[in-house]
mmCIF file of C-alpha atoms and ligand atoms in Angstrom:
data_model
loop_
_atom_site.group_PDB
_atom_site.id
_atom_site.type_symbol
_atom_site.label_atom_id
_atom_site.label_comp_id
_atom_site.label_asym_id
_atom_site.label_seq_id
_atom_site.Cartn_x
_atom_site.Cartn_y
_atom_site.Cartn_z
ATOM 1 C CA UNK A 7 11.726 28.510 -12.091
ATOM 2 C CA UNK A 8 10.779 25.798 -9.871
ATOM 3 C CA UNK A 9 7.534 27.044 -6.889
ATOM 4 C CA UNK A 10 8.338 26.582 -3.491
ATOM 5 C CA UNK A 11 5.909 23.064 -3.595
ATOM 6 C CA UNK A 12 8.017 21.479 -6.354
ATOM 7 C CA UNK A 13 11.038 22.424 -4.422
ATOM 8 C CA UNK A 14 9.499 20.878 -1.425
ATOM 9 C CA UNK A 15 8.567 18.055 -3.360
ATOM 10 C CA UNK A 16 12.338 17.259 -4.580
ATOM 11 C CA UNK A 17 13.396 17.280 -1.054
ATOM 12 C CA UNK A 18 11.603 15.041 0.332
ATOM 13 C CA UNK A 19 11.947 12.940 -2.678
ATOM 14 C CA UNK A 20 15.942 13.257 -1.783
ATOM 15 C CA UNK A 21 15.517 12.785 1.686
ATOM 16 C CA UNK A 22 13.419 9.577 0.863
ATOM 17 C CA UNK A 23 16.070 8.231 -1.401
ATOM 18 C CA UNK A 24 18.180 8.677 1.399
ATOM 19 C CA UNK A 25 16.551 6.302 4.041
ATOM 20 C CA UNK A 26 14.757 3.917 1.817
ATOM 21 C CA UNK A 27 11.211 3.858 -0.023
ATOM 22 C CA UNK A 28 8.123 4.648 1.450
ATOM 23 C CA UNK A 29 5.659 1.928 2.807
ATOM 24 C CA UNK A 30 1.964 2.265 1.250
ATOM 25 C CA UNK A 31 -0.155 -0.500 2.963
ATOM 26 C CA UNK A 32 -3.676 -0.628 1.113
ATOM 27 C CA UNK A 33 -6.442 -2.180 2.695
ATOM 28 C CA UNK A 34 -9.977 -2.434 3.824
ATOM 29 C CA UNK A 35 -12.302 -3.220 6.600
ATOM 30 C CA UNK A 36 -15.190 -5.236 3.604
ATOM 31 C CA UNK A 37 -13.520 -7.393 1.838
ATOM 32 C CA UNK A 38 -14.128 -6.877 -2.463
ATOM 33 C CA UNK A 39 -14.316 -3.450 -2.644
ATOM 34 C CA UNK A 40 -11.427 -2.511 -5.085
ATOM 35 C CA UNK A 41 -8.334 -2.876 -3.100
ATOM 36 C CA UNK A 42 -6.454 -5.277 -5.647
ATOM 37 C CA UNK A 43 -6.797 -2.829 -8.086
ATOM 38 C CA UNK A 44 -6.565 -0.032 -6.457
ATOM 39 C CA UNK A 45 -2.913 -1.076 -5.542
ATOM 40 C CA UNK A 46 -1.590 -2.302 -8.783
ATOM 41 C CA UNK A 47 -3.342 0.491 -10.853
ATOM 42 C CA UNK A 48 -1.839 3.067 -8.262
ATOM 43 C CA UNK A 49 1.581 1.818 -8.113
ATOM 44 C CA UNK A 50 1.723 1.635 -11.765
ATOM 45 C CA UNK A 51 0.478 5.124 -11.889
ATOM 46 C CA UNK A 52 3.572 6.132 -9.977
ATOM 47 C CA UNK A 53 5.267 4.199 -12.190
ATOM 48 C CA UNK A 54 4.002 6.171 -14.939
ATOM 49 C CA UNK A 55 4.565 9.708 -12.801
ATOM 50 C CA UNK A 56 8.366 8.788 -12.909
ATOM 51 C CA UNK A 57 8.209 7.180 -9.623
ATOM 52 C CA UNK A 58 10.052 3.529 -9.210
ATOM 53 C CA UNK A 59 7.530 1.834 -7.856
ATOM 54 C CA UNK A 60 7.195 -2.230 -6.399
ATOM 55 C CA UNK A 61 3.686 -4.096 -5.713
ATOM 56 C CA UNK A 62 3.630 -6.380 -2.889
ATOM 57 C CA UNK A 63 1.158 -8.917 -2.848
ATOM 58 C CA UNK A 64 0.421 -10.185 0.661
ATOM 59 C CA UNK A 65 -3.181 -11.280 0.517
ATOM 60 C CA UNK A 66 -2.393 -14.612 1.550
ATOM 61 C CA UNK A 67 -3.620 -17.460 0.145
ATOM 62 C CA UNK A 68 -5.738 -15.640 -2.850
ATOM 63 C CA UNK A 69 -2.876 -14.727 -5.046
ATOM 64 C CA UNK A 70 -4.859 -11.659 -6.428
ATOM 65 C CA UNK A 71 -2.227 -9.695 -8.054
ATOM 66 C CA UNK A 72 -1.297 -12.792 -10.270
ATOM 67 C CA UNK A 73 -4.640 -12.955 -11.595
ATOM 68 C CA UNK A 74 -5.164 -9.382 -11.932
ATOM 69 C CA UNK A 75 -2.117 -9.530 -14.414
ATOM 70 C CA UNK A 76 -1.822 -13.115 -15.207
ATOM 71 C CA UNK A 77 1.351 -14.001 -13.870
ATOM 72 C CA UNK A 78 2.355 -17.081 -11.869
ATOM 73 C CA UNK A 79 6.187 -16.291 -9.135
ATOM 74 C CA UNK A 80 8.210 -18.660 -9.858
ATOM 75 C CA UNK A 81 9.611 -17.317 -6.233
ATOM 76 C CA UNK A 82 7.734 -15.799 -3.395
ATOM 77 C CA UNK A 83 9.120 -13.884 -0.246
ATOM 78 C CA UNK A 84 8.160 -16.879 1.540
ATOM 79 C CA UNK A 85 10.900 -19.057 -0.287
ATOM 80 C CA UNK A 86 13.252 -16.304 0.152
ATOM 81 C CA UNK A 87 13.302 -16.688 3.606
ATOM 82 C CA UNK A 88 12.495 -20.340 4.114
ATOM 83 C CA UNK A 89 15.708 -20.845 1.102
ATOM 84 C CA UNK A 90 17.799 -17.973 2.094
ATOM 85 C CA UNK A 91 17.420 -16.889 -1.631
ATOM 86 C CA UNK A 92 18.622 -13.241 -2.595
ATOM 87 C CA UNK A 93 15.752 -11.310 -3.080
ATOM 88 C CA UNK A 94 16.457 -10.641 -6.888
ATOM 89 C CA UNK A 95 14.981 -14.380 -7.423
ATOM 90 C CA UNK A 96 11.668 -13.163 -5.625
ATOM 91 C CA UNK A 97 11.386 -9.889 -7.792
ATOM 92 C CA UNK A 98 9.203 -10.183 -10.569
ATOM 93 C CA UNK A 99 9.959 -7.556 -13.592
ATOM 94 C CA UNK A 100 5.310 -7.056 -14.168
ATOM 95 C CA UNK A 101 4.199 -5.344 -17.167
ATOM 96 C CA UNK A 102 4.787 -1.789 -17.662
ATOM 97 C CA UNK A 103 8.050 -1.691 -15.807
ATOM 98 C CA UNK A 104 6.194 -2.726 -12.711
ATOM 99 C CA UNK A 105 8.046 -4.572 -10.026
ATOM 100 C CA UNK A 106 6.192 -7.225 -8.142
ATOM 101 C CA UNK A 107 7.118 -9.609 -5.019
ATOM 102 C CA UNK A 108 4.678 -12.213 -4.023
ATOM 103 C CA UNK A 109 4.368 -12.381 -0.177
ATOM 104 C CA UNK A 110 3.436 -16.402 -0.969
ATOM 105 C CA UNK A 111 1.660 -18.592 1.220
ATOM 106 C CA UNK A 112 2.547 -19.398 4.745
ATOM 107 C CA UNK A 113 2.871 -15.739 4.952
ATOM 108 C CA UNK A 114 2.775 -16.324 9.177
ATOM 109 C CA UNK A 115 6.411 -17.274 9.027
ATOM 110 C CA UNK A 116 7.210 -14.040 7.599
ATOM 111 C CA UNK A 117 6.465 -13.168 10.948
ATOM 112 C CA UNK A 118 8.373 -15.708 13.234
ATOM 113 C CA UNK A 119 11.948 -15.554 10.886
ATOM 114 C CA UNK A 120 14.302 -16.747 13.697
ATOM 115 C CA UNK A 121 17.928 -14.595 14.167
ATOM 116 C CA UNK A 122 19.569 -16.310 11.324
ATOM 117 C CA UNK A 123 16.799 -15.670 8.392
ATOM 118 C CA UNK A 124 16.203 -12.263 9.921
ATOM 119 C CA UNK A 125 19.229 -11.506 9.358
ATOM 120 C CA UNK A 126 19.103 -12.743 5.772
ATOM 121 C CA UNK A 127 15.570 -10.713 5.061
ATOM 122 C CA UNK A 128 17.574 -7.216 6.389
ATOM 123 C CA UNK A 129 20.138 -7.965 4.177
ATOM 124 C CA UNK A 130 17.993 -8.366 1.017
ATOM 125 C CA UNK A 131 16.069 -5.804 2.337
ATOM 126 C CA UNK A 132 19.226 -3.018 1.598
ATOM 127 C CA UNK A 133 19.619 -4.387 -1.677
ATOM 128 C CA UNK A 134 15.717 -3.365 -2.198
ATOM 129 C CA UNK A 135 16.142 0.177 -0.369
ATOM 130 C CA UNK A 136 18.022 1.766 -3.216
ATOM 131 C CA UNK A 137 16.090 0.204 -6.278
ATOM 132 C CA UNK A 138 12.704 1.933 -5.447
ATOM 133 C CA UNK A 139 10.972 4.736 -4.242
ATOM 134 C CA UNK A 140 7.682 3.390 -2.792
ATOM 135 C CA UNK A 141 6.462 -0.190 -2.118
ATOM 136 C CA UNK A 142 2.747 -0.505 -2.375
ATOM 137 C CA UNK A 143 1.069 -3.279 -0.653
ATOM 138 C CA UNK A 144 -1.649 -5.405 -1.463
ATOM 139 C CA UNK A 145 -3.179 -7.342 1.535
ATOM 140 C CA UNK A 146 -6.383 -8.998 3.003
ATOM 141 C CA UNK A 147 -9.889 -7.361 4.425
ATOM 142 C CA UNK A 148 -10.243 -7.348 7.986
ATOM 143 C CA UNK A 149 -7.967 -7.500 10.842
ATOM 144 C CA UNK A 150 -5.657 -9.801 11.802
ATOM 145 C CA UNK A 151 -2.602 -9.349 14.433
ATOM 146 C CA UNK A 152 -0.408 -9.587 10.844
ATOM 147 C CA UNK A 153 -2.215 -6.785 8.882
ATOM 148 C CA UNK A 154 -2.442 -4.748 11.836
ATOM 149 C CA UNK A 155 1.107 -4.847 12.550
ATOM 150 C CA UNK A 156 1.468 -4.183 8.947
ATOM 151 C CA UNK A 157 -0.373 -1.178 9.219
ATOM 152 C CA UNK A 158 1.652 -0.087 12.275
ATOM 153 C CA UNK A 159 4.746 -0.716 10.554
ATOM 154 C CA UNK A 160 4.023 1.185 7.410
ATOM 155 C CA UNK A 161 4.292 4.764 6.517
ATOM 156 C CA UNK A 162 1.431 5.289 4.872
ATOM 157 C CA UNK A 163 -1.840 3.390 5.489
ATOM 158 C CA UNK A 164 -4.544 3.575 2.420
ATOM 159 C CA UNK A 165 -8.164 2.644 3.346
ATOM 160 C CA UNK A 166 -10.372 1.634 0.230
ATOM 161 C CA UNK A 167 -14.131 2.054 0.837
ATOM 162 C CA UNK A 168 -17.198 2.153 -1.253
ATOM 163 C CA UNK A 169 -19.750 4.536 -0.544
ATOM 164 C CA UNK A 170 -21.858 1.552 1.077
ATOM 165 C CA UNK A 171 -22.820 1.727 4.360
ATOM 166 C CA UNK A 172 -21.569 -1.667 5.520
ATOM 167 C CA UNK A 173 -18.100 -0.790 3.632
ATOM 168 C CA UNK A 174 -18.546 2.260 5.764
ATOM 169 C CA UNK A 175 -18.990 1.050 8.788
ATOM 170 C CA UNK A 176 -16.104 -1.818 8.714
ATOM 171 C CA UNK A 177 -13.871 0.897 7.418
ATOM 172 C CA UNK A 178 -14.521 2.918 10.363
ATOM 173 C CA UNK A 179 -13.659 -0.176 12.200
ATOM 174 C CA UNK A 180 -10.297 -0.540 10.861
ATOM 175 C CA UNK A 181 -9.581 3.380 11.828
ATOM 176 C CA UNK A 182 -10.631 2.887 15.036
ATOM 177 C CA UNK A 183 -8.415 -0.243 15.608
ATOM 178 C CA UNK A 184 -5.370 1.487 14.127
ATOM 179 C CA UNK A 185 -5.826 5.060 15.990
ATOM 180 C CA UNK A 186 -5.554 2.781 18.746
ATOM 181 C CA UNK A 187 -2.331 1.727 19.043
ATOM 182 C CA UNK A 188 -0.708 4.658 17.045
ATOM 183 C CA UNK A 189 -2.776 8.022 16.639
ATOM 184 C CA UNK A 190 -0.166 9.567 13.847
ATOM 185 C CA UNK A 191 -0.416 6.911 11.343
ATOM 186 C CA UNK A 192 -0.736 8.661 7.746
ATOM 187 C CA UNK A 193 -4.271 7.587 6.967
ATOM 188 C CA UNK A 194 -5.527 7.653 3.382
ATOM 189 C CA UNK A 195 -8.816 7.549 1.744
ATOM 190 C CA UNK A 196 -10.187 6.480 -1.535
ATOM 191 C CA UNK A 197 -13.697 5.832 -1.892
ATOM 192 C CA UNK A 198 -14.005 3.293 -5.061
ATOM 193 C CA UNK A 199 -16.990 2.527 -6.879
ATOM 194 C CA UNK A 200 -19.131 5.760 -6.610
ATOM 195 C CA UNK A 201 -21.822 5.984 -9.401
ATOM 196 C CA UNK A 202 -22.209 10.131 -9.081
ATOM 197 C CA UNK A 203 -18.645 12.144 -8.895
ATOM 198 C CA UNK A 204 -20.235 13.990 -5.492
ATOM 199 C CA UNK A 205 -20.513 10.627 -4.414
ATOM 200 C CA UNK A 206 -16.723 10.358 -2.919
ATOM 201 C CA UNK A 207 -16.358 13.745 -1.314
ATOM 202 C CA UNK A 208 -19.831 13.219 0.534
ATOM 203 C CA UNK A 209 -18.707 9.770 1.590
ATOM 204 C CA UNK A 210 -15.134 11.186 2.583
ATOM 205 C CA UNK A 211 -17.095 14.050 5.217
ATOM 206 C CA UNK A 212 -19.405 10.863 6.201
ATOM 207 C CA UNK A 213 -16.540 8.661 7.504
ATOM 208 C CA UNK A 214 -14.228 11.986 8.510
ATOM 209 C CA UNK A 215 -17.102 13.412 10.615
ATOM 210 C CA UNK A 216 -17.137 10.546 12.724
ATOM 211 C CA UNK A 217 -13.266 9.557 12.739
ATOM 212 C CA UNK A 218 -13.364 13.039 14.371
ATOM 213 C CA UNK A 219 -16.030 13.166 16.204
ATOM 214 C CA UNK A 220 -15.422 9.909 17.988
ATOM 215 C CA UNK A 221 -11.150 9.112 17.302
ATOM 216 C CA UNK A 222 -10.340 13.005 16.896
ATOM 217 C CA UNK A 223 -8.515 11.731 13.802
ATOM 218 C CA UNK A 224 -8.116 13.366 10.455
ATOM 219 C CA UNK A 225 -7.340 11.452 7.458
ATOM 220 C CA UNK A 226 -6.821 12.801 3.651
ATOM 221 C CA UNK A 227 -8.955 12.125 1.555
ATOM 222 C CA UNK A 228 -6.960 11.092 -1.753
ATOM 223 C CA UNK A 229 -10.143 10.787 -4.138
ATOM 224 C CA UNK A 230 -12.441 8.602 -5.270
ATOM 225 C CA UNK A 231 -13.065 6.233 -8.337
ATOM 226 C CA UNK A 232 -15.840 5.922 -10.414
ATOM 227 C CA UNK A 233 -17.750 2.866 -11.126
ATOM 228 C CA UNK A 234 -16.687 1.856 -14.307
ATOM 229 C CA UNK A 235 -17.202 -1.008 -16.353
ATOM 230 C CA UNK A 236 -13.490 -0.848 -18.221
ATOM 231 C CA UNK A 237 -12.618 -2.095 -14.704
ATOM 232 C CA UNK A 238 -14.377 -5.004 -14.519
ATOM 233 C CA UNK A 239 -13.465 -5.367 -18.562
ATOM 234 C CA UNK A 240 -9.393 -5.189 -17.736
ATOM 235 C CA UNK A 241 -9.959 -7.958 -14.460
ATOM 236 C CA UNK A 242 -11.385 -10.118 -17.204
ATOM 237 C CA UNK A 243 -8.391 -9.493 -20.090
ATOM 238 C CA UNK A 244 -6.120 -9.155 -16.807
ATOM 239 C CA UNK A 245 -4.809 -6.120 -17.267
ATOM 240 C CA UNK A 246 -4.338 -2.862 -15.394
ATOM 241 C CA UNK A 247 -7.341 -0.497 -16.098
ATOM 242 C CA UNK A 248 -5.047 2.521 -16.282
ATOM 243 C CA UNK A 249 -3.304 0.845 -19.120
ATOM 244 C CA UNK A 250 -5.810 -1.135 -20.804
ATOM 245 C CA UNK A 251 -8.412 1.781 -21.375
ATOM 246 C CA UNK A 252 -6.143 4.819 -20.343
ATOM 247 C CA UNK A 253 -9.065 7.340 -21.378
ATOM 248 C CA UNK A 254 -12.019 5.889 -19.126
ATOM 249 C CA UNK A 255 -13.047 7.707 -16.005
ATOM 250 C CA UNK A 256 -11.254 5.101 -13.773
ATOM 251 C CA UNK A 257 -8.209 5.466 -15.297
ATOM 252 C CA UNK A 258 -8.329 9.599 -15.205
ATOM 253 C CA UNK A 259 -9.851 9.567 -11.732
ATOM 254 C CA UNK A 260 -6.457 7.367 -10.681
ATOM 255 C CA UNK A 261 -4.375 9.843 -12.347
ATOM 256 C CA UNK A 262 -5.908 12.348 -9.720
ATOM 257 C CA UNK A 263 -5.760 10.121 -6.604
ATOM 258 C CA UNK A 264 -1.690 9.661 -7.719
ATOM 259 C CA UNK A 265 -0.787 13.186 -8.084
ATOM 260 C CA UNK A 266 -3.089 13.920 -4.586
ATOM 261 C CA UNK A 267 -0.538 11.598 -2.900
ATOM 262 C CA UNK A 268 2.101 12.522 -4.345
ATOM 263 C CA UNK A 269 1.409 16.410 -3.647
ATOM 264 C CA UNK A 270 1.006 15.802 0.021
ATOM 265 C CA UNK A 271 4.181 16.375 1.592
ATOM 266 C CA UNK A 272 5.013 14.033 4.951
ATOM 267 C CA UNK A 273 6.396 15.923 7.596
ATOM 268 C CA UNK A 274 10.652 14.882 7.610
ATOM 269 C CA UNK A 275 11.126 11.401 9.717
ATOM 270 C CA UNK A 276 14.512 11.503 11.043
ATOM 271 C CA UNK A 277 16.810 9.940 9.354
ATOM 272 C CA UNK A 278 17.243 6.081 10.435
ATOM 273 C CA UNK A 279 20.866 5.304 10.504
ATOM 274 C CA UNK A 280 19.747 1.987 9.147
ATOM 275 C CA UNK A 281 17.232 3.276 6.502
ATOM 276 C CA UNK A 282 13.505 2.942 6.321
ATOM 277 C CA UNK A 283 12.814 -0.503 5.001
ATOM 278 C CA UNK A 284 14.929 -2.263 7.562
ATOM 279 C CA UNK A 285 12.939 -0.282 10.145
ATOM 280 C CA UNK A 286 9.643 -1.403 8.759
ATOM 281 C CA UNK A 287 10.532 -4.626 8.523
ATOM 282 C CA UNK A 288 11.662 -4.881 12.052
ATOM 283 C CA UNK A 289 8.470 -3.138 13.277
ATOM 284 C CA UNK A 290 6.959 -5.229 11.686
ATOM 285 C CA UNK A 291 7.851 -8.632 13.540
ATOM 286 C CA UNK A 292 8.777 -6.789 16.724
ATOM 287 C CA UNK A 293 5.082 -8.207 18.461
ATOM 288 C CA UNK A 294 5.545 -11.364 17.268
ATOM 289 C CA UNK A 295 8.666 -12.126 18.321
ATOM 290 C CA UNK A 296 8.403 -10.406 22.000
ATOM 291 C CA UNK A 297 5.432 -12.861 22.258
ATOM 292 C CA UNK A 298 7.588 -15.158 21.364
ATOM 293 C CA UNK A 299 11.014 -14.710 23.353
ATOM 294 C CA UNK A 300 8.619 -13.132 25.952
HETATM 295 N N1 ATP B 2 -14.282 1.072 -9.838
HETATM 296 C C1 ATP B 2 -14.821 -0.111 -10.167
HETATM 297 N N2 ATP B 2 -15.770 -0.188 -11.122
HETATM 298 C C2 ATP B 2 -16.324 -1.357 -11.463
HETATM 299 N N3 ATP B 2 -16.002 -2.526 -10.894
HETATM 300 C C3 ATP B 2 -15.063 -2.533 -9.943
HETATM 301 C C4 ATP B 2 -14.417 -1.328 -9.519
HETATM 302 N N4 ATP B 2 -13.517 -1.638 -8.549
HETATM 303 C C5 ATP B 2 -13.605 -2.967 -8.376
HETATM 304 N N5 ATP B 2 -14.529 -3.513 -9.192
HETATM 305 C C6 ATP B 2 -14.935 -4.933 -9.290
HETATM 306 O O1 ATP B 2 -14.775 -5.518 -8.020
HETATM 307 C C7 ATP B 2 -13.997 -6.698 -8.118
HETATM 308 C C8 ATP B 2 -13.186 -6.878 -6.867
HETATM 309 O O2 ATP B 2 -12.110 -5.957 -6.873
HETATM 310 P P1 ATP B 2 -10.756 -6.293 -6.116
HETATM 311 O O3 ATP B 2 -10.331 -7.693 -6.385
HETATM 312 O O4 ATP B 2 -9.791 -5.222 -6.444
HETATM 313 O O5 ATP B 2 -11.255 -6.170 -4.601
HETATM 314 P P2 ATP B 2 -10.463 -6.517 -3.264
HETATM 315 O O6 ATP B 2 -10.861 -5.508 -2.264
HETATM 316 O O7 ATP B 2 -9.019 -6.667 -3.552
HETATM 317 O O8 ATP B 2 -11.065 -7.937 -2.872
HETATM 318 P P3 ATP B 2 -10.526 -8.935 -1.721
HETATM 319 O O9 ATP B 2 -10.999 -8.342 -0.418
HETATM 320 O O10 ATP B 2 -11.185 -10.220 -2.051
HETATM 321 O O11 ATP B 2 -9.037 -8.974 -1.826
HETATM 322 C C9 ATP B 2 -13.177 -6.526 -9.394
HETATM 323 O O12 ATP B 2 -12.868 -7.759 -9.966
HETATM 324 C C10 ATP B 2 -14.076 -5.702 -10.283
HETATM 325 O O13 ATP B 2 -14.929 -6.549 -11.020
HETATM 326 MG MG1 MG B 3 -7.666 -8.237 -3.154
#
């Protein structure tokens, strides 16, 4: 017999079939502290938990992803748009049954599509909606008008911190920027890199104390990972840590961090007539272009 959470699980795993995947945006306020890796070896952990999952790469310029696996695109988002291509040329079957798009560089038009290519990006957008059941996305340190709006637009924003003060302090930064313009973004926490297993909870408090304290925001903690050399030893034979050395602490402490997320359960959006994607997408140029047209 199935417990009321498992229940509660499988209906919002319906209702999220319903209206589209769910939007994961990773990032970070320091740049290098794990996020690459944190969002291929947590999308392929969903992957692994049963859960169709894509990896968007849209750290512009560095290509990460593609040398954390050692693939080259043939096609990126970017020459989906600029070629009108359908988005099955951009989609990249990755190892392990891992989807990938490559945001590609230029990534700034993805922003300032005129009325035509938007159009074209909704479209391919639906055919998307129904093939997975979360997108996880790989972007840039920092802020920039793009990854905040990204962040805006997402459902679900992950912060990746290490339990360094300066990686601290900029990840506080990004918070603070984000509660900003939208105080109920889903905020997520992993703190990477942490050489004692207390080491993540105490930095989790750290950061929460003052998120509340000075942004009255709460964020969940997902978990933390340690540092482990079969990381660095899977960047260099690019491959996934999880799948390269499944047994090291990395790869177990992911397994942790996945089921976390996936145990939380989102309070019901309503149900977009036009499904989730298409709304993030939309939110997601929606500054750009009223700067534009306005
Ligand atoms: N848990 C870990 N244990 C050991 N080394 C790690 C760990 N996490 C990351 N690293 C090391 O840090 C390097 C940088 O990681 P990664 O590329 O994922 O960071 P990033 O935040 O995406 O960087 P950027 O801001 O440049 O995009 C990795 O190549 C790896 O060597
Ligand atoms: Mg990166």
């Amino acid at each position: 017999m199935k417990d009321q959470a498992e229940g509660l699980r499988e209906k919002m795993r319906r209702s999220q079939t319903k209206t589209g995947p769910r939007t994961i945006v990773v990032t970070s306020g320091k740049g290098g502290v794990g996020k690459s890796n944190v969002a291929l070896n947590f999308a392929l952990s969903l992957v692994e938990r049963g859960k169709p999952a894509l990896l968007f790469d849209l750290d512009v310029g560095f290509a990460n992803i593609d040398i954390l696996i050692g693939y080259s695109p043939r096609k990126t988002f970017v020459d989906m748009i600029e070629q009108q291509l359908p988005l099955n040329q951009v989609i990249e079957r990755g190892p392990y049954g891992l989807e990938l798009i490559s945001g590609g560089s230029g990534l700034g038009k993805l922003f300032h599509v005129d009325q035509e290519k938007l159009h074209h990006v909704l479209l391919q957008l639906d055919t998307l909606a129904s093939r997975v059941d979360y997108i996880v996305l790989d972007t840039g340190a920092g802020l920039s008008h793009e990854s905040l709006s990204l962040m805006l637009a997402a459902d679900d924003v992950l912060v990746v911190t290490t339990p360094e003060p300066t990686s601290l302090t900029d990840a506080y930064g990004v918070i603070k920027v984000l509660c900003k313009y939208n105080r109920e973004s889903h905020l997520h926490l992993i703190v990477n890199r942490c050489t004692k297993p207390w080491e993540g909870l105490q930095t989790a408090r750290r950061l929460q104390a003052v998120a509340q304290q000075f942004l009255d925001k709460e964020f969940n903690y997902l978990g933390y990972l340690p540092h482990d050399s079969a990381v660095q030893k899977a960047v260099l034979n690019q491959q996934p840590f999880i799948k390269m050395f499944p047994a090291s602490k990395a790869a177990q402490a992911m397994k942790v961090i996945t089921a976390q997320y996936l145990g939380q359960q989102f309070e019901q959006q309503p149900v977009e007539k036009e499904g989730r994607l298409r709304s993030f997408f939309k939110q997601l140029i929606a500054p750009f272009r009223q700067k534009e047209t306005g």
